Short mmCIF file of C-alpha atoms in Angstrom, two decimals:
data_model
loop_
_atom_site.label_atom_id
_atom_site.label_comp_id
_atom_site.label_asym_id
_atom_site.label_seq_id
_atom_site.Cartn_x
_atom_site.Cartn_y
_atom_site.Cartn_z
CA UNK R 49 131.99 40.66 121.99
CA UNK R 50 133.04 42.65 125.16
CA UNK R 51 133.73 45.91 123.49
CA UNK R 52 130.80 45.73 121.24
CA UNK R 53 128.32 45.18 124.38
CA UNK R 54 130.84 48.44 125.60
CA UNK R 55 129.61 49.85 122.93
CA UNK R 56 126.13 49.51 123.06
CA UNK R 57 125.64 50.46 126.20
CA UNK R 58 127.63 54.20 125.62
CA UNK R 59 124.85 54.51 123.03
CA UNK R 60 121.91 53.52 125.66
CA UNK R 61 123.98 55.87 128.24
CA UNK R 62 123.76 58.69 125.31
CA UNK R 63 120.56 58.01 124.38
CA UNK R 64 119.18 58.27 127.94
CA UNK R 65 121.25 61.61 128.86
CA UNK R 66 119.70 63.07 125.76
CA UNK R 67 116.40 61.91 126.69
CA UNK R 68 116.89 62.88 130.45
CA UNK R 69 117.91 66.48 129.41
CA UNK R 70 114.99 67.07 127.01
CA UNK R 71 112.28 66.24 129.61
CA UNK R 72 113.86 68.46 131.97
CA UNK R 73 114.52 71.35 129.49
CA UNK R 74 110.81 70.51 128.58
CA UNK R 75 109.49 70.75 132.06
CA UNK R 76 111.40 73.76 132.96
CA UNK R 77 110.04 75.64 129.92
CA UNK R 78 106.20 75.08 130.85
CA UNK R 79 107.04 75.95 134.49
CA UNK R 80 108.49 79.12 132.77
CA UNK R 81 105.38 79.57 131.13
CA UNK R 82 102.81 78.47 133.03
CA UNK R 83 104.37 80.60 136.30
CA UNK R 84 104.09 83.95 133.70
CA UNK R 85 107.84 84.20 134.47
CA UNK R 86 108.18 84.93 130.44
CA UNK R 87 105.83 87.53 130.83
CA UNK R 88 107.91 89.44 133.39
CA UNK R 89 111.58 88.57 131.56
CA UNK R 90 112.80 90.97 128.98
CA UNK R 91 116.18 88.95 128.16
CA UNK R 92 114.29 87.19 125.60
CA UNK R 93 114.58 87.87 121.54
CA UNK R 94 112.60 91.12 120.65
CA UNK R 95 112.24 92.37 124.46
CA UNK R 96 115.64 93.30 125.45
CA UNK R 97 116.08 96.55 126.80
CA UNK R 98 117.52 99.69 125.10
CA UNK R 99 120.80 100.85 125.91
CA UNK R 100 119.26 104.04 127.40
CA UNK R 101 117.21 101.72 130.55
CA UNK R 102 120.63 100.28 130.82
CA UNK R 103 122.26 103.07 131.58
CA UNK R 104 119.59 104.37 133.54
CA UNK R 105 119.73 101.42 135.69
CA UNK R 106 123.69 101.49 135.93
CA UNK R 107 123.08 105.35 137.81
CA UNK R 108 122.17 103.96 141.45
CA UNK R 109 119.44 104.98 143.24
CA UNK R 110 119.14 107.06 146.60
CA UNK R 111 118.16 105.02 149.40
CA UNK R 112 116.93 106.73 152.50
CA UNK R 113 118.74 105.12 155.79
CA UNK R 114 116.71 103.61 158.28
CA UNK R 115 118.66 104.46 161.02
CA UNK R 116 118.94 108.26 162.78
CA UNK R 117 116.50 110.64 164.49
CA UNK R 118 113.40 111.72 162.35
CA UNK R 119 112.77 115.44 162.20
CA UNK R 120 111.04 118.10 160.00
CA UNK R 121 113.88 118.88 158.21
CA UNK R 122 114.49 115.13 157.20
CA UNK R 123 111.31 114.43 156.22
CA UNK R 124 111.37 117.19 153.57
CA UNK R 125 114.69 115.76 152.56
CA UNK R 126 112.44 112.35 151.86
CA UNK R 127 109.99 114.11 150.34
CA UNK R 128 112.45 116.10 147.81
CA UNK R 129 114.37 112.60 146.88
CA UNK R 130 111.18 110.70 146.48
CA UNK R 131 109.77 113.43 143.98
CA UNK R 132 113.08 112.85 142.30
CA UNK R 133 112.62 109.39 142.34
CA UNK R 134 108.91 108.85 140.59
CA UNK R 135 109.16 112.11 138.66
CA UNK R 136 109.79 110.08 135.34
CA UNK R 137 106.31 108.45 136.50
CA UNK R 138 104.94 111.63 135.21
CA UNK R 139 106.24 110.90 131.74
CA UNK R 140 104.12 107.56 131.07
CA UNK R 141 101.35 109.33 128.97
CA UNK R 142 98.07 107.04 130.34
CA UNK R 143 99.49 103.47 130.96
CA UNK R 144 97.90 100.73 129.36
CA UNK R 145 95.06 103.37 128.59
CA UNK R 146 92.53 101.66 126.48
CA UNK R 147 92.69 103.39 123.11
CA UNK R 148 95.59 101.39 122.77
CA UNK R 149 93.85 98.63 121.98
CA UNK R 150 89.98 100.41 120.57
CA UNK R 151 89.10 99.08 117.40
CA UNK R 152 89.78 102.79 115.96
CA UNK R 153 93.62 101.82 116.65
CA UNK R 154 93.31 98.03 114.93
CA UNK R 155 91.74 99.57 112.14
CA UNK R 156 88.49 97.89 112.60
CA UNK R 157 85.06 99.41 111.58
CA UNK R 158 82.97 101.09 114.73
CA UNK R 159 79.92 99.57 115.88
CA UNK R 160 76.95 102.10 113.84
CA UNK R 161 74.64 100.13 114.50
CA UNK R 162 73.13 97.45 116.43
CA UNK R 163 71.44 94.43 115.17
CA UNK I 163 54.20 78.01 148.77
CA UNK I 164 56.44 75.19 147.26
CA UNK I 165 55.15 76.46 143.57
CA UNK I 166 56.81 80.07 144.40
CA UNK I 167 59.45 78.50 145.61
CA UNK I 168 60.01 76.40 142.62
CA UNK I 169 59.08 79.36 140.55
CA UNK I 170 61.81 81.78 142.21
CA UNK I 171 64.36 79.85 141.34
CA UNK I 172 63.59 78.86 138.08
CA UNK I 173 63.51 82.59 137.74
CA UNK I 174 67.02 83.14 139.01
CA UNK I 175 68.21 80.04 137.24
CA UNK I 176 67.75 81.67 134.31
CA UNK I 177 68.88 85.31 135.03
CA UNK I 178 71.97 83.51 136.34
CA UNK I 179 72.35 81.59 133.02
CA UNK I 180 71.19 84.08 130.22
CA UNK I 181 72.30 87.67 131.23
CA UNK I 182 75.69 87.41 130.95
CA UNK I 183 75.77 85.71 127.82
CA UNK I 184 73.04 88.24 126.36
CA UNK I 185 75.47 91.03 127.38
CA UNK I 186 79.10 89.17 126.18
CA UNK I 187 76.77 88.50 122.70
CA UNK I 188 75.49 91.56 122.55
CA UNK I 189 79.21 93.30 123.26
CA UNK I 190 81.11 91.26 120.86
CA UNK I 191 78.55 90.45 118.45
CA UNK I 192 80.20 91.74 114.80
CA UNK I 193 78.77 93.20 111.72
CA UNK I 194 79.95 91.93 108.33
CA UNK I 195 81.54 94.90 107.69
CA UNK I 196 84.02 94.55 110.77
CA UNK I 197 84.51 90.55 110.20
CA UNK I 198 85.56 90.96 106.41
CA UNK I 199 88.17 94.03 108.03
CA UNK I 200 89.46 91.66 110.96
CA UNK I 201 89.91 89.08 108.21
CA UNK I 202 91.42 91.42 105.35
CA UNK I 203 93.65 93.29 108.14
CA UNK I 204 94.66 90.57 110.31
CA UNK I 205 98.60 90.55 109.93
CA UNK I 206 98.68 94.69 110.12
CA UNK I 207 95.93 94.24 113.20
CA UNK I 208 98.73 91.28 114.85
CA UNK I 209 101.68 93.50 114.13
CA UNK I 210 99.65 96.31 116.31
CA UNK I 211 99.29 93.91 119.01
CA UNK I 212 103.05 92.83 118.88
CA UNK I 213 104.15 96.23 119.30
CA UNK I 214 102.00 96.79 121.98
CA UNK I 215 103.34 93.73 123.94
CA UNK I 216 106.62 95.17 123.81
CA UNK I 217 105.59 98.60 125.05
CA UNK I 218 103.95 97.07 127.67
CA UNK I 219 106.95 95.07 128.51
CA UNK I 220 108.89 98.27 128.74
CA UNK I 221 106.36 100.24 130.90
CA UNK I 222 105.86 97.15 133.13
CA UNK I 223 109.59 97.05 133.81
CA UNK I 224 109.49 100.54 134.42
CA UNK I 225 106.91 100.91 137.01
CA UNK I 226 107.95 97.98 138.26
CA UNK I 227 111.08 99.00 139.73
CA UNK I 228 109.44 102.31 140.16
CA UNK I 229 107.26 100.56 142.72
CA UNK I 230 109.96 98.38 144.39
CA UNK I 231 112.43 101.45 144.58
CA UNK I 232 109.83 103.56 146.27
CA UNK I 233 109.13 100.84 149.01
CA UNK I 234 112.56 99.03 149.22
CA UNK I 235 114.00 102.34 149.20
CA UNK I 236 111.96 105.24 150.47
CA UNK I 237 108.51 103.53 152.70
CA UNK I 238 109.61 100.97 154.22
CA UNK I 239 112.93 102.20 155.77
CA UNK I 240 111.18 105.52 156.69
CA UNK I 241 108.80 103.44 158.87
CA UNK I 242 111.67 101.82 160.39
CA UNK I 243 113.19 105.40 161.17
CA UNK I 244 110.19 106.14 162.71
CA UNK I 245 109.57 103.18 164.99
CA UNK I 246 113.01 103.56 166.11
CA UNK I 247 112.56 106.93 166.83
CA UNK I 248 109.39 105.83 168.55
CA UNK I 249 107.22 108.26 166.36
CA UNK I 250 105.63 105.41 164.57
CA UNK I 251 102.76 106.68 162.50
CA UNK I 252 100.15 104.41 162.13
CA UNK I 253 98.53 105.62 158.67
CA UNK I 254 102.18 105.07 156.99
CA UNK I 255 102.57 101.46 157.81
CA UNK I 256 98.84 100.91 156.73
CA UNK I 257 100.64 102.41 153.49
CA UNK I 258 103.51 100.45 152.96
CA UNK I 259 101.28 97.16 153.35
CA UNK I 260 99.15 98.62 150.72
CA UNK I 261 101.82 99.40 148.53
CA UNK I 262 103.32 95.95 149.02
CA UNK I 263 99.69 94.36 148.36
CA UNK I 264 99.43 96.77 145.19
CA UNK I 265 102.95 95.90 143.78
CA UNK I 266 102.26 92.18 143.77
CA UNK I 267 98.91 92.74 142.14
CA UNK I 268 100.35 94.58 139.62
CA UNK I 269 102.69 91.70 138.58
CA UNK I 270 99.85 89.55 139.17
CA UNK I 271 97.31 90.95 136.89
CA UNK I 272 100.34 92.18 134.25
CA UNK I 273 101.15 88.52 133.80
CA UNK I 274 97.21 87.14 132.98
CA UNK I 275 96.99 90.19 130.52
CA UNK I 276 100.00 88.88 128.81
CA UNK I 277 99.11 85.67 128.79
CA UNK I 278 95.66 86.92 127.22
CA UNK I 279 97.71 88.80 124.67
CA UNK I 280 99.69 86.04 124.20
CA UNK I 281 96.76 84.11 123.24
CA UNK I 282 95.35 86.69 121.22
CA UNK I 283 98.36 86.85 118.61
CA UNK I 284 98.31 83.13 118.22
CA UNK I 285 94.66 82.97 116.84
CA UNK I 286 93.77 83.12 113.30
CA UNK I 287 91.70 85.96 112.97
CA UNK I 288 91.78 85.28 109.11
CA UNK I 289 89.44 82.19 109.23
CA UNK I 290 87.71 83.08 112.95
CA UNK I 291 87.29 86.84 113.17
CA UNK I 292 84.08 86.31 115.58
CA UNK I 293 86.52 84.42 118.01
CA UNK I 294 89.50 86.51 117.80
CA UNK I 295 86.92 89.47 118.42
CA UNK I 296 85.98 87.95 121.66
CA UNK I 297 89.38 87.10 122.86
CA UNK I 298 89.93 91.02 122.45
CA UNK I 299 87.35 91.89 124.48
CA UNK I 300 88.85 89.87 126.88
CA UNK I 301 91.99 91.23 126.53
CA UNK I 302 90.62 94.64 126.68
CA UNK I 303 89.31 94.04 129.84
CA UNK I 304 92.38 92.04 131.37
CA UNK I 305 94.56 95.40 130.21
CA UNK I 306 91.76 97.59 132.10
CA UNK I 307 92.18 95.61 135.63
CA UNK I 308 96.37 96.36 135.02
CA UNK I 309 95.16 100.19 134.25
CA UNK I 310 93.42 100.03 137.28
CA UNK I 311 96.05 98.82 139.64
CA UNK I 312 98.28 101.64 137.97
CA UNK I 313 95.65 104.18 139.36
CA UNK I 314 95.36 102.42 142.82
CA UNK I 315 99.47 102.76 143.22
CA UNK I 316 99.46 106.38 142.28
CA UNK I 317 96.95 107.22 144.81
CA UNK I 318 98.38 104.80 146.94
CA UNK I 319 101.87 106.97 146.39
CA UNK I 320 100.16 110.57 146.93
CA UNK I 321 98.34 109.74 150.25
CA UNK I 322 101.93 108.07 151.42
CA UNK I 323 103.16 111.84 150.42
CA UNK I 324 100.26 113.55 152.04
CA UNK I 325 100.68 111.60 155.79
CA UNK I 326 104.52 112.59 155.07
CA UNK I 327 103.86 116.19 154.61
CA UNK I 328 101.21 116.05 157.31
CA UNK I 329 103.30 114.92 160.14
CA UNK I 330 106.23 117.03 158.91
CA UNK I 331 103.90 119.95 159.62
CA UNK I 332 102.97 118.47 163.07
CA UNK I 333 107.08 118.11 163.63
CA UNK I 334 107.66 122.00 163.01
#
């Protein structure tokens, strides 16, 4: 009688850790979404970065110290590392230009007329 | 007097109420030539928009450590440099808090794009073509304010380079 009340209760203790764990799980998901955290995270399926932004990240990056006197000559320093910097800037051809999404692109009939 | 009143804002009542659904109706308002193509091309249109979230994703990711690089790395410890060196500038601080601002939006208005996106993909544009129109619109304009922001930073970035230049002029 004992070990079959034991018993019972390990499958209320199992039942309630499962049930614990999928409202959290559930409420951490919708915080992820509703924040637009998934939006922003590109370690999910079908968004992972290419090897080539991995290794591009893996490089370093110059960072100019904040400590030191401040003359012409280092301020054309600055200037030459933060061209070096954004230069790859120049390579986005028109981001999130609208043609991307024009109905031309979607393959949807232009407007000739309206009614 | 209390008939003009009355009258006045009847008449803004309904300029409130009926112009911007005139223009959204008259904007997304389809022929039946474009809702049997949205209907016949739906899965090649959603594909489309499913490769455009991922180059988005990329290009967001891109700019935005662009953005925090340039002011983790380059702005704000410059200013610092400067205060220390008590040759503060005042027009490159208004920067940085611009570029800070600007950065944030960026996320900001990145995120209720995607979400719009989002949204898009998931309707049926097979059975409501009128609907999924609209929603594109929408999203068309949500993309537009994230364009936008894109513009502000550059500009943002090249007056931060012209004050630069400027006072390393004033320095030689």
């Amino acid at each position: 009688m004992s070990a079959s009340r034991g018993g019972k209760n390990l499958i209320l203790l199992g039942i309630g850790a499962t049930a614990i764990a999928l409202i959290t799980t559930s409420v951490s998901l919708l915080v992820y979404h509703w924040s637009g955290d998934i939006y922003l995270d590109r370690s999910r399926p079908g968004f992972l970065p290419d090897e080539e932004e991995i290794k591009e990240e893996a490089e370093g990056t110059y960072k100019f110290s904040d400590t030191g006197e401040v003359n012409a000559g280092v301020l054309k320093e600055y200037l030459e590392k933060l061209d070096e910097s954004t230069e790859r800037m120049k390579d986005l051809d028109e981001p999130f230009s609208a043609s991307a999404l024009s109905d031309e692109t979607l393959g949807i009939p232009v407007k000739t007329e309206k009614k | 007097m209390k008939k003009l009143c009355v009258g006045i804002a009847f008449v803004v009542m309904a300029v409130l109420c009926f112009t911007p659904r005139v223009l959204a109706t008259d904007d997304t308002k389809l022929t039946d030539e474009q809702k049997g193509a949205i209907s016949q091309n739906c899965s090649s249109i959603k594909q489309g928009l499913k490769n455009l979230q991922k180059v988005d994703s990329r290009t967001r990711v891109f700019l935005g450590s662009t953005y925090r690089n340039v002011l983790s790395n380059f702005v704000t410890p410059l200013n610092l440099r400067l205060v220390k060196d008590n040759k503060a500038v005042s027009e490159l601080v208004a920067v940085q808090t611009d570029f800070a601002e600007g950065k944030d939006e960026f996320s900001d208005k990145f995120i209720k794009y995607s979400q719009s996106l989002e949204e898009l993909i998931n309707m049926d544009c097979v059975a409501k073509p009128e609907q999924f129109y609209e929603k594109l619109v929408e999203v068309r304009k949500k993309r537009g304010d994230v364009r936008k922001i894109v513009s502000e930073m550059n500009d943002t970035l090249t007056e931060h380079r012209r004050i630069v230049k400027k006072t390393m002029e004033e320095m030689e």
